PDB file of C-alpha atoms and ligand atoms in Angstrom:
ATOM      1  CA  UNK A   5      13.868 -16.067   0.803  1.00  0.00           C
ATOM      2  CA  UNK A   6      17.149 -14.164   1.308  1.00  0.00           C
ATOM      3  CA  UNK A   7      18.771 -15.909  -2.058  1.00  0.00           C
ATOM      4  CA  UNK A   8      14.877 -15.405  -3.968  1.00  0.00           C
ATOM      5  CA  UNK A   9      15.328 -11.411  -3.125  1.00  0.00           C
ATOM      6  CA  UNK A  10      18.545 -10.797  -4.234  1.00  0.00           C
ATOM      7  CA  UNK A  11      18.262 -12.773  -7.533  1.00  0.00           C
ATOM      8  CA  UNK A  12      15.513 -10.357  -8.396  1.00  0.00           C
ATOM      9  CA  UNK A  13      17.043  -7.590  -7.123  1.00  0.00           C
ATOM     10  CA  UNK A  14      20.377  -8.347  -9.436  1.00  0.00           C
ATOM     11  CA  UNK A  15      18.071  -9.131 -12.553  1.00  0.00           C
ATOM     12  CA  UNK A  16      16.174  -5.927 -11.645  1.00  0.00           C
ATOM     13  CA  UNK A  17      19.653  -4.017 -11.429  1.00  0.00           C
ATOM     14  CA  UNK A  18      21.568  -5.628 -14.350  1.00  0.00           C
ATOM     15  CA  UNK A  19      18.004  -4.867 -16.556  1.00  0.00           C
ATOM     16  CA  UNK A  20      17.246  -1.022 -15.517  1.00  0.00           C
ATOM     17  CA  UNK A  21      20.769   0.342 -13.853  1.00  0.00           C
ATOM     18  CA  UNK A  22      18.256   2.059 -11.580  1.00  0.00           C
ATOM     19  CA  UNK A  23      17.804   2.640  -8.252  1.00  0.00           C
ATOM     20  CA  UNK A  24      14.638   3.791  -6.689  1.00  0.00           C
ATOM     21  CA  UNK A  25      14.290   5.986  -3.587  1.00  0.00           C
ATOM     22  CA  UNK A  26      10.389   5.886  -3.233  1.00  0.00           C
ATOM     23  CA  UNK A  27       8.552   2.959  -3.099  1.00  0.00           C
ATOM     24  CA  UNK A  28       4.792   3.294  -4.430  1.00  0.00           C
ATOM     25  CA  UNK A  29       2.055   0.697  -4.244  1.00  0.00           C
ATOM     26  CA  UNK A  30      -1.185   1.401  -5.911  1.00  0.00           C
ATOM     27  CA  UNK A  31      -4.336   0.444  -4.836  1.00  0.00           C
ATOM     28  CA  UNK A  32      -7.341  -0.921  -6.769  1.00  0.00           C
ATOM     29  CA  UNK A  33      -8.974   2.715  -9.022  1.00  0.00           C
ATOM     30  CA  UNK A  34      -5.306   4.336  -8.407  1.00  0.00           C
ATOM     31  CA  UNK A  35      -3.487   2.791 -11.519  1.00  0.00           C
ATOM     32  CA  UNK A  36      -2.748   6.258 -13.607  1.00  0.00           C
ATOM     33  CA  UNK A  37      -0.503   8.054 -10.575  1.00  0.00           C
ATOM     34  CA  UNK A  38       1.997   6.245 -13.086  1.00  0.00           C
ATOM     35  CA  UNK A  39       1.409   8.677 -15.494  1.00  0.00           C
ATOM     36  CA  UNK A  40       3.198  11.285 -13.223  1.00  0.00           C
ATOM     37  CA  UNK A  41       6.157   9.543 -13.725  1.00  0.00           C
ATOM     38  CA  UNK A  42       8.591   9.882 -16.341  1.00  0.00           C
ATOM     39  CA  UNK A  43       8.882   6.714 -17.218  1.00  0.00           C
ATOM     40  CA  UNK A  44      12.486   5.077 -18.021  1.00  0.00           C
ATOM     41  CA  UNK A  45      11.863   1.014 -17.726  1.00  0.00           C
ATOM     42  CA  UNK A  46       8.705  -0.827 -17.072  1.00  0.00           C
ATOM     43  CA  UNK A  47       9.058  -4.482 -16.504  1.00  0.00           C
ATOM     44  CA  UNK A  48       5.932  -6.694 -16.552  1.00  0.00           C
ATOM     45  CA  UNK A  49       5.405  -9.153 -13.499  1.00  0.00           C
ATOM     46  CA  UNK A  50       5.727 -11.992 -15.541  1.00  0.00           C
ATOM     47  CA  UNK A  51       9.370 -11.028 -16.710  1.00  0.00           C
ATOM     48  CA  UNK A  52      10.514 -10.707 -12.984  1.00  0.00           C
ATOM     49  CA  UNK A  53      11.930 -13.842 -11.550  1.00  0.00           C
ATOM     50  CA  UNK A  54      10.345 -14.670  -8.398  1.00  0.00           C
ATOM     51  CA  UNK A  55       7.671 -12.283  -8.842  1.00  0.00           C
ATOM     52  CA  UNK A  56       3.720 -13.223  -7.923  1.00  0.00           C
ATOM     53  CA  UNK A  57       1.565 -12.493 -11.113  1.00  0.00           C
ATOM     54  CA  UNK A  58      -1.002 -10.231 -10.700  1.00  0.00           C
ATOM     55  CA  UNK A  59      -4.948 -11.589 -10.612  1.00  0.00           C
ATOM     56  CA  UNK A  60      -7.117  -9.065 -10.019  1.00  0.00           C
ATOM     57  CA  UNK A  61      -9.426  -6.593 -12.039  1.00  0.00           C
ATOM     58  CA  UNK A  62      -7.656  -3.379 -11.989  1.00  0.00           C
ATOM     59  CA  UNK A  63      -4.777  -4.346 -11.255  1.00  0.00           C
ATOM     60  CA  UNK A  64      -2.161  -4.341 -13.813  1.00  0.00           C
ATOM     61  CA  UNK A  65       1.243  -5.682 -13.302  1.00  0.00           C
ATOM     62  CA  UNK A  66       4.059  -4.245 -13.927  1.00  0.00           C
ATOM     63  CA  UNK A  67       7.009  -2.381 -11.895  1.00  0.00           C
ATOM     64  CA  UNK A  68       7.277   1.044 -13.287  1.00  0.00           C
ATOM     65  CA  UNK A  69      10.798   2.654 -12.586  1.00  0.00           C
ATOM     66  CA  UNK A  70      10.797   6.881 -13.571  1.00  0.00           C
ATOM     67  CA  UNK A  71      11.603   9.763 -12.155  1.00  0.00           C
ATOM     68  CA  UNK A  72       9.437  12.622 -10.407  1.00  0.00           C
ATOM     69  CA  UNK A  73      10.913  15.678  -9.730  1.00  0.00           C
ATOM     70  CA  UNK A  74      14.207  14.297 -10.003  1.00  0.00           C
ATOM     71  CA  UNK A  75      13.588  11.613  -7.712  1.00  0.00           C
ATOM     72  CA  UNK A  76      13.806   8.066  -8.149  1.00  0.00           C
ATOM     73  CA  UNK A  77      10.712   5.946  -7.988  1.00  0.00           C
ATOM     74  CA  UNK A  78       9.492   2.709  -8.557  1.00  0.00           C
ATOM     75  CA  UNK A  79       5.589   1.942  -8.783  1.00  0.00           C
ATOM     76  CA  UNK A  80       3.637  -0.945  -8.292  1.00  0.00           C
ATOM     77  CA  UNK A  81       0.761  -0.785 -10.591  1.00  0.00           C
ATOM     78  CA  UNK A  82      -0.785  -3.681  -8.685  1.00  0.00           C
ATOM     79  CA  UNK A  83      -0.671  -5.434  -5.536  1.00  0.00           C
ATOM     80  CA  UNK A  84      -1.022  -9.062  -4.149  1.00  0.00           C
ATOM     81  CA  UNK A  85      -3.867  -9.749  -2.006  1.00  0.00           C
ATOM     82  CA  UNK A  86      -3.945 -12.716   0.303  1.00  0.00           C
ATOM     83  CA  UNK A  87      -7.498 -13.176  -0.756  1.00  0.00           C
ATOM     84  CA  UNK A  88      -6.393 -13.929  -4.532  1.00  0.00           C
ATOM     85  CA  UNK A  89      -4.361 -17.292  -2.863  1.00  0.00           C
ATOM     86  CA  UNK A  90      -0.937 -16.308  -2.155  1.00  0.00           C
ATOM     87  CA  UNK A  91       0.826 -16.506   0.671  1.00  0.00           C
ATOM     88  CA  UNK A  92       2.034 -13.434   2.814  1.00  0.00           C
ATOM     89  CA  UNK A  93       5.917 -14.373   1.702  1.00  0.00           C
ATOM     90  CA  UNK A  94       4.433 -13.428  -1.402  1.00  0.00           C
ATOM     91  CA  UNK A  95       2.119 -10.872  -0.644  1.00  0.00           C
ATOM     92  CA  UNK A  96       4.837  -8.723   0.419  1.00  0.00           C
ATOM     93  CA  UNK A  97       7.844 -10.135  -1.587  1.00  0.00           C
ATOM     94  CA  UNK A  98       8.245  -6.975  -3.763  1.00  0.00           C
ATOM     95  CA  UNK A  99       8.417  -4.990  -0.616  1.00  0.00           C
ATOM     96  CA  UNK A 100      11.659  -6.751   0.361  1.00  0.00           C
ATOM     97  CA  UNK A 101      12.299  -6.834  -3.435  1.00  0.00           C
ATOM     98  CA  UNK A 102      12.072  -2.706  -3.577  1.00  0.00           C
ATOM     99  CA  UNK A 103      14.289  -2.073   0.306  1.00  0.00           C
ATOM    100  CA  UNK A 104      16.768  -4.273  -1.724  1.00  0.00           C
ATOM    101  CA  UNK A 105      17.278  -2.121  -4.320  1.00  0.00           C
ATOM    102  CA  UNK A 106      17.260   0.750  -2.718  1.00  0.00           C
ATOM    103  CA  UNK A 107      14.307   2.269  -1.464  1.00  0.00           C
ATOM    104  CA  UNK A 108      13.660   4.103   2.009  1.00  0.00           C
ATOM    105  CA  UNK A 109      10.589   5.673   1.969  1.00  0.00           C
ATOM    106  CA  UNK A 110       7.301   2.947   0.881  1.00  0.00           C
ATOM    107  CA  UNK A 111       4.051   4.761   0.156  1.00  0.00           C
ATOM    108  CA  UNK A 112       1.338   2.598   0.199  1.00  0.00           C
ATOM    109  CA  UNK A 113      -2.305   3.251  -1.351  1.00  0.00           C
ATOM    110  CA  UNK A 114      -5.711   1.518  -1.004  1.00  0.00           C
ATOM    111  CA  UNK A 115      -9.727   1.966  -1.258  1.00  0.00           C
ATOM    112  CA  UNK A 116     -11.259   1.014   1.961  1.00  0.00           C
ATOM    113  CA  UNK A 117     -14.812   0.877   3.278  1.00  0.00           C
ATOM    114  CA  UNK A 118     -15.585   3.894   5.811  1.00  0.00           C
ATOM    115  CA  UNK A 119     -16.933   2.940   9.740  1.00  0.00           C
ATOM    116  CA  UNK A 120     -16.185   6.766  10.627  1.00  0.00           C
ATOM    117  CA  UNK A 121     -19.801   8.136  10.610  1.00  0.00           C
ATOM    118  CA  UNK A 122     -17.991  11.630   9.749  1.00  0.00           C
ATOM    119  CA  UNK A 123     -16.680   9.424   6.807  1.00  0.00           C
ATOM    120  CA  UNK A 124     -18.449   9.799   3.103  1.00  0.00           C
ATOM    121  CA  UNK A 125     -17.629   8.130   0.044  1.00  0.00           C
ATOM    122  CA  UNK A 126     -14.642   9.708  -1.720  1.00  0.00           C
ATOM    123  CA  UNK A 127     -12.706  10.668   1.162  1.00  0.00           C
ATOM    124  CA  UNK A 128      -9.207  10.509   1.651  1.00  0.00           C
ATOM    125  CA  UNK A 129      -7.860   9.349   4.366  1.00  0.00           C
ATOM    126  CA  UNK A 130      -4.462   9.534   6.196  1.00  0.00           C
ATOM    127  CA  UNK A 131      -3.752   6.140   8.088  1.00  0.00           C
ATOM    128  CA  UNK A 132      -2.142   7.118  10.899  1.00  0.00           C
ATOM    129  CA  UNK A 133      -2.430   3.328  12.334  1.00  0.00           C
ATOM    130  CA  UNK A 134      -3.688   0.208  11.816  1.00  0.00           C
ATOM    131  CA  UNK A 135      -5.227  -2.893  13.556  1.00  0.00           C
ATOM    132  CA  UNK A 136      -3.591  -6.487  11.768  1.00  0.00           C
ATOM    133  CA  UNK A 137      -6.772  -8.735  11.550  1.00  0.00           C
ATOM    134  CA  UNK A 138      -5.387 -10.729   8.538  1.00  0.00           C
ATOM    135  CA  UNK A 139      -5.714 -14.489   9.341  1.00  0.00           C
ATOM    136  CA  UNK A 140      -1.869 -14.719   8.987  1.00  0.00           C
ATOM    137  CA  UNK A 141       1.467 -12.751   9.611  1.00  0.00           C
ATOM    138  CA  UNK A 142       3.503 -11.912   7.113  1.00  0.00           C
ATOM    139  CA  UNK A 143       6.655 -12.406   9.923  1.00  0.00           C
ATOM    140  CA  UNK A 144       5.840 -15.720  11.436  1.00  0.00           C
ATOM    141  CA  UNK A 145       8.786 -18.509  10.984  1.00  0.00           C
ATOM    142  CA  UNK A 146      11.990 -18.392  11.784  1.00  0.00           C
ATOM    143  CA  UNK A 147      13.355 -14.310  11.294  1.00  0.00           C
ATOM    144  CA  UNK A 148      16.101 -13.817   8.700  1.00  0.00           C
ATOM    145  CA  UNK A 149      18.104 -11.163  10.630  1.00  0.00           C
ATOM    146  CA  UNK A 150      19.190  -9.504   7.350  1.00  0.00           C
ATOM    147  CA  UNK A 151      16.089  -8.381   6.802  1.00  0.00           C
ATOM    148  CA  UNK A 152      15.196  -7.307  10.071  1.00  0.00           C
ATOM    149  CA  UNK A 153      14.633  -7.786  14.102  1.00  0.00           C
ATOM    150  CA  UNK A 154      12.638 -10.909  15.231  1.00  0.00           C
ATOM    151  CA  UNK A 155      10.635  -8.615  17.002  1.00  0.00           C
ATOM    152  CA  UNK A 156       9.296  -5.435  15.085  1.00  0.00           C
ATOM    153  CA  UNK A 157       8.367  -2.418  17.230  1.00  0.00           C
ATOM    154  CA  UNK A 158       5.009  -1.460  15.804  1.00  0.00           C
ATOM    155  CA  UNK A 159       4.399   1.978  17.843  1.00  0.00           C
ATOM    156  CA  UNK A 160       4.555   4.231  14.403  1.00  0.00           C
ATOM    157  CA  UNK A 161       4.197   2.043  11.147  1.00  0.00           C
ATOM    158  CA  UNK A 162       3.388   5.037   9.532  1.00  0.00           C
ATOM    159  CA  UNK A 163       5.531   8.205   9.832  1.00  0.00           C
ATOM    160  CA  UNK A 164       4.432  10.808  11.856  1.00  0.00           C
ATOM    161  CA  UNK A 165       6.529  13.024  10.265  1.00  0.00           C
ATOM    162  CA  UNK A 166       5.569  12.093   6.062  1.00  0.00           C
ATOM    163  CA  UNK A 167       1.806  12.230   7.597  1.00  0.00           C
ATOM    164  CA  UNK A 168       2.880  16.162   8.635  1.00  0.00           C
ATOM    165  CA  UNK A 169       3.806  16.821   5.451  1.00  0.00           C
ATOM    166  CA  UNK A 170       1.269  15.451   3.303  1.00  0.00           C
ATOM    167  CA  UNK A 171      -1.103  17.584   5.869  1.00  0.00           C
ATOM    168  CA  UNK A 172       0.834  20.769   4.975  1.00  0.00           C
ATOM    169  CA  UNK A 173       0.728  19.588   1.030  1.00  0.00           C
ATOM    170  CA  UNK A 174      -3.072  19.026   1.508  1.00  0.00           C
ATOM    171  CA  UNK A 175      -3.759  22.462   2.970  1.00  0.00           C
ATOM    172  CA  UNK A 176      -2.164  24.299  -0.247  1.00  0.00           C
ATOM    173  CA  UNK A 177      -3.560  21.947  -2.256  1.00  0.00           C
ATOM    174  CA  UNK A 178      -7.252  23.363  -1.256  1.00  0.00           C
ATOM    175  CA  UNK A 179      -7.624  19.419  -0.276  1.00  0.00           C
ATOM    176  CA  UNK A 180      -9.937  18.163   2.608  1.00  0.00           C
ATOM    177  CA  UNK A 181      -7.866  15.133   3.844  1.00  0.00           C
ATOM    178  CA  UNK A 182      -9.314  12.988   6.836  1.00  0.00           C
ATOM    179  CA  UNK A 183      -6.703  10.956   9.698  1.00  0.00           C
ATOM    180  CA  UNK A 184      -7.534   7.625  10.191  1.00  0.00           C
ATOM    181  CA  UNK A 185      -6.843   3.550  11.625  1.00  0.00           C
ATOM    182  CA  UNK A 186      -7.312   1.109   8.960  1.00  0.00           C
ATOM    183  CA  UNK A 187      -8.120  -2.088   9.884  1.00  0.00           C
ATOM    184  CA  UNK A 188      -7.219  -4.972   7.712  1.00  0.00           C
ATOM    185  CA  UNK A 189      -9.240  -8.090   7.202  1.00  0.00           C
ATOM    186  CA  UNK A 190      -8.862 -10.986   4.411  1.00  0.00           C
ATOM    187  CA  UNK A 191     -11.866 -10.821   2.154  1.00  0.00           C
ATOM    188  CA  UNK A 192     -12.894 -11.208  -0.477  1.00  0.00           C
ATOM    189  CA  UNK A 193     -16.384 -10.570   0.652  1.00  0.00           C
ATOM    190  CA  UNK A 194     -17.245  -6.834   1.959  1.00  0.00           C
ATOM    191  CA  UNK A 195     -17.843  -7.136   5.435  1.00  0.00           C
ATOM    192  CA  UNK A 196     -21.878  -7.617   6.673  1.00  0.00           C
ATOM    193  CA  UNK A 197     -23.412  -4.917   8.342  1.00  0.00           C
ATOM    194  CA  UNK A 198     -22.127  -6.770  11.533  1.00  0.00           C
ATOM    195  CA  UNK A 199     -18.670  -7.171  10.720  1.00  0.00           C
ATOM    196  CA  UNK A 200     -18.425  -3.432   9.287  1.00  0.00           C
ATOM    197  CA  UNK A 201     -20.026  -2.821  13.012  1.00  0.00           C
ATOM    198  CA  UNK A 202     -16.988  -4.539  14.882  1.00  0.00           C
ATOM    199  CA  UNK A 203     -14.637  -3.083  12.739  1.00  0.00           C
ATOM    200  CA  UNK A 204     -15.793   0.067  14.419  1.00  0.00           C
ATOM    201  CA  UNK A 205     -16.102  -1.398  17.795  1.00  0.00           C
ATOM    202  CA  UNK A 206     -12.942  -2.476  17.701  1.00  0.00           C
ATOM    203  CA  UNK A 207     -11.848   1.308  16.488  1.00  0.00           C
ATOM    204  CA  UNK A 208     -11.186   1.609  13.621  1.00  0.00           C
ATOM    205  CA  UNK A 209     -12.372   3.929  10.974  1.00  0.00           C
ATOM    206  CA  UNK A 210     -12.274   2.306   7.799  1.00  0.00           C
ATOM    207  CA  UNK A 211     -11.647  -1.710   6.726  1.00  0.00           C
ATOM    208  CA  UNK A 212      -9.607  -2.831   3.864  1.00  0.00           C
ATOM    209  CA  UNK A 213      -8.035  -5.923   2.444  1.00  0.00           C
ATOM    210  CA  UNK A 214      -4.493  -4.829   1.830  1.00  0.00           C
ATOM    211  CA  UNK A 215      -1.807  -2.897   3.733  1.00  0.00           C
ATOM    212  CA  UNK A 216      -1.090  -4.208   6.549  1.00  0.00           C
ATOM    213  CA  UNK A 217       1.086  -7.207   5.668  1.00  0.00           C
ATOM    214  CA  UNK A 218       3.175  -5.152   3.342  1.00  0.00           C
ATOM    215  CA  UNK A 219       3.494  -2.424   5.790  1.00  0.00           C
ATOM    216  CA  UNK A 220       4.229  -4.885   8.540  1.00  0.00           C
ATOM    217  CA  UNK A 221       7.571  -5.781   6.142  1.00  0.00           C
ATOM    218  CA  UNK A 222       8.337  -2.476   5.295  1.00  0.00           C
ATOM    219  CA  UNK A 223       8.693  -1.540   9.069  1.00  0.00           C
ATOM    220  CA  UNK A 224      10.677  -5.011   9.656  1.00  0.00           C
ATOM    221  CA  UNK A 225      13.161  -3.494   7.347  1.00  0.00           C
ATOM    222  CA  UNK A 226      13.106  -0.307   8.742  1.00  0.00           C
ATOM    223  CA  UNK A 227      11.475   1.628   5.714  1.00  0.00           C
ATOM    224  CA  UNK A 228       9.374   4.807   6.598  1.00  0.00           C
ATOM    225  CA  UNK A 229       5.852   4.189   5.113  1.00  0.00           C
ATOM    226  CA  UNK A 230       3.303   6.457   4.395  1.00  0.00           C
ATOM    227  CA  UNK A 231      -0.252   5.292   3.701  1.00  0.00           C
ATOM    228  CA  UNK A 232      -2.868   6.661   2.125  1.00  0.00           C
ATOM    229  CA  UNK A 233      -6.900   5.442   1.913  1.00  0.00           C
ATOM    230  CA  UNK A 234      -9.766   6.263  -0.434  1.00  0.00           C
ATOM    231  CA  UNK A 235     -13.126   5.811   0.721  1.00  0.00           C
ATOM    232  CA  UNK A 236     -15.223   4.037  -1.658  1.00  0.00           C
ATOM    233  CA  UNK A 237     -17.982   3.193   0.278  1.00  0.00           C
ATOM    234  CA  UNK A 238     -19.945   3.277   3.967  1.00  0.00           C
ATOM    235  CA  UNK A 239     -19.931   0.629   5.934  1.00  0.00           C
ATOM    236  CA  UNK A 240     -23.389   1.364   8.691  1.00  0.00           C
ATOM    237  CA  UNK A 241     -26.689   0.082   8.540  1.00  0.00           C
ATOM    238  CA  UNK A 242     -27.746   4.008   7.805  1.00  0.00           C
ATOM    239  CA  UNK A 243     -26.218   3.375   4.071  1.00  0.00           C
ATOM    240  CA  UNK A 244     -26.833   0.035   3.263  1.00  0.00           C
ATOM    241  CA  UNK A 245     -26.023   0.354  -0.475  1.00  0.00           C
ATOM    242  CA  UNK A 246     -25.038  -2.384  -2.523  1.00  0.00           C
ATOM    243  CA  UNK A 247     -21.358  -2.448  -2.884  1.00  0.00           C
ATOM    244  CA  UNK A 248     -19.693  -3.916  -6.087  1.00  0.00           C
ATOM    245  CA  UNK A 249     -15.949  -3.810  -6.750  1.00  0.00           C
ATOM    246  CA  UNK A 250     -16.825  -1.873  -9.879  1.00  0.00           C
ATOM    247  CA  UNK A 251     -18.409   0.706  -7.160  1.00  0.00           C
ATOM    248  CA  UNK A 252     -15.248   0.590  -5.334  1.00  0.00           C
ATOM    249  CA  UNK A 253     -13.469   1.508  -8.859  1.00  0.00           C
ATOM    250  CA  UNK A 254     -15.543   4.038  -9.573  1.00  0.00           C
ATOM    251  CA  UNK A 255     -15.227   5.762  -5.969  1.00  0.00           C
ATOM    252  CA  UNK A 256     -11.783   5.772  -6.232  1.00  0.00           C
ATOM    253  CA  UNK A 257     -10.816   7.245  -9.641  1.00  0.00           C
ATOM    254  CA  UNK A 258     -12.702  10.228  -8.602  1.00  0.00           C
ATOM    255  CA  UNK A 259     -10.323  10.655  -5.731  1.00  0.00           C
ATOM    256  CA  UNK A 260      -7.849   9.681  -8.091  1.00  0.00           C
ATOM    257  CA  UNK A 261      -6.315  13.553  -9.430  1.00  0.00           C
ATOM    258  CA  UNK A 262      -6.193  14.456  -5.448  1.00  0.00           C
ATOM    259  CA  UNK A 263      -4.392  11.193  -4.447  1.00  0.00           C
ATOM    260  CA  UNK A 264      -1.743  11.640  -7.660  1.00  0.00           C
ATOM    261  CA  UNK A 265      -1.206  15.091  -6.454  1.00  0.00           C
ATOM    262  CA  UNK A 266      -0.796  14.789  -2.799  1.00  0.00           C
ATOM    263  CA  UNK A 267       1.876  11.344  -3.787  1.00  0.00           C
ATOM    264  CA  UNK A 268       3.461  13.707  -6.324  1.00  0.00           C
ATOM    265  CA  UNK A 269       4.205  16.488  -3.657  1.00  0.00           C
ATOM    266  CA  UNK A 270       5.386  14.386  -1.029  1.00  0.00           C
ATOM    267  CA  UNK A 271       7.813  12.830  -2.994  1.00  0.00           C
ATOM    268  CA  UNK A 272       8.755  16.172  -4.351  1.00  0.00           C
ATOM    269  CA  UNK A 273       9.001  18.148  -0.971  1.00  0.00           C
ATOM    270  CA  UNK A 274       9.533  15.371   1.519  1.00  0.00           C
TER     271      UNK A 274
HETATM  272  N1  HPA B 306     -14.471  -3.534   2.821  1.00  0.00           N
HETATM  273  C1  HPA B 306     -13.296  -4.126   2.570  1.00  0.00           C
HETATM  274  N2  HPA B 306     -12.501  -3.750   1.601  1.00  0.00           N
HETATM  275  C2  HPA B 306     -12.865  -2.715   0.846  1.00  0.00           C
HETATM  276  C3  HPA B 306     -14.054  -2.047   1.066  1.00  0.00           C
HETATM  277  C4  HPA B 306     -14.908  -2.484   2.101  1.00  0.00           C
HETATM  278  O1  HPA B 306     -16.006  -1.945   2.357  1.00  0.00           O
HETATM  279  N3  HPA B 306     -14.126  -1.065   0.154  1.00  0.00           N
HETATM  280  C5  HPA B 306     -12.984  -1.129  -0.596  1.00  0.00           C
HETATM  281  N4  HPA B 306     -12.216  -2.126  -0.165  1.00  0.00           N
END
């Protein structure tokens, strides 16, 4: 995998000249944060070698390399899910793919269904932790050492300190921002009532089926990550509503303009 990463990082390289700071992945409804960006390259999946193509509705593709504020960032506009068939090597291949070429700081976005009962539809949420349920780790096999330890200390995957900022960011923004532990799971389905009941048992406060193996990689390579969650629907037997990913869409690109903002900021003032 070592060889696979750098060959995309050099074609990457040789292709832009550019090297990225901020990492940003972009959840499903949370596409047009790319239009904060002043663009300079955009390279389609399917022109990276190595790279996953993307499946899913919503999702587009590409790496977008720009600048905001002067600093240098590369977007994901569109993730792989485990669900869609790959495996968590590629999953969270760009992730290695973006440390590799230069970035420290990974912010990571997602819709997620809310357990909180304090939780409504729309929120945004600060993951401040998470609980791995995903069937597989995205570390098991042997450990390549140049990416990281064999064994990842896991007691602040997401920085305390980014999370302190965006808070500070929210507050002048005029934005009500919730804290939160995301719990990841595999999909595709939406949980049932039962499952969306464990997931709160278990302590959580809102499910999702992304995240966690990408942030898992991140933090094996040291990267400070800063997540971010928009609630697109309620997971209790109070709200059983039927939930359809075009629901989940819709949810989030009303969150959307506060979620661009608060990314914009923090990658401004952090
Ligand atoms: N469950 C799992 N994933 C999700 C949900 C949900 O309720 N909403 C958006 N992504």
């Amino acid at each position: 995998m070592w060889e696979k990463v750098q060959e995309t990082v050099s074609y990457i390289t040789e292709k832009t000249g550019f090297t990225p700071r901020y990492g940003v992945i972009l959840g499903s409804g949370l596409g047009s944060f790319t239009e904060d960006i002043e663009i300079e390259h955009t390279l389609p999946y399917s022109e990276i070698p190595n790279f996953p193509t993307s499946t899913v509705e919503g999702h587009k593709g590409a790496l977008i390399f720009g600048k905001i504020g002067g600093n240098n960032v590369v977007a994901m506009q569109g993730r792989f899910h485990y669900y869609e068939g790959y495996s968590m090597t590629e999953v969270t291949f760009p992730v290695r793919v973006m440390k590799f070429l230069g970035v420290e700081k990974l912010i990571v976005s997602n819709a997620s269904g809310g357990v909180n009962p304090f939780y409504k539809v729309g929120d945004i949420v600060y993951i401040y932790d998470h609980i791995n349920l995903m069937p597989e780790h995205p570390l098991r096999g042997k450990n390549d050492e140049r990416f990281g330890p064999r064994f990842v200390n896991m007691g602040e995957p997401y920085s305390r300190k980014m999370i302190a900022k965006a808070k500070e960011i929210a507050v002048n923004m005029g934005v009500d921002v919730k804290d939160g532990i995301y719990l990841g799971l595999q999909g595709p389905t939406f949980e049932t009532l039962s499952e969306y009941r464990m997931v709160k048992v278990l302590g959580a406060d809102c499910v999702g089926m992304s995240t966690v193996p990408e942030v898992i990689v991140a933090r094996h390579m040291n990267m400070e990550v800063f997540g971010i969650s928009v609630i697109t629907d309620i997971g209790s037997e109070d709200a059983i509503e039927e939930i359809s990913h075009d629901e989940v869409l819709l949810a989030a690109q009303s969150a959307e303009p506060k979620v661009r903002g608060i990314i914009k900021e923090l990658i401004i003032k952090y």
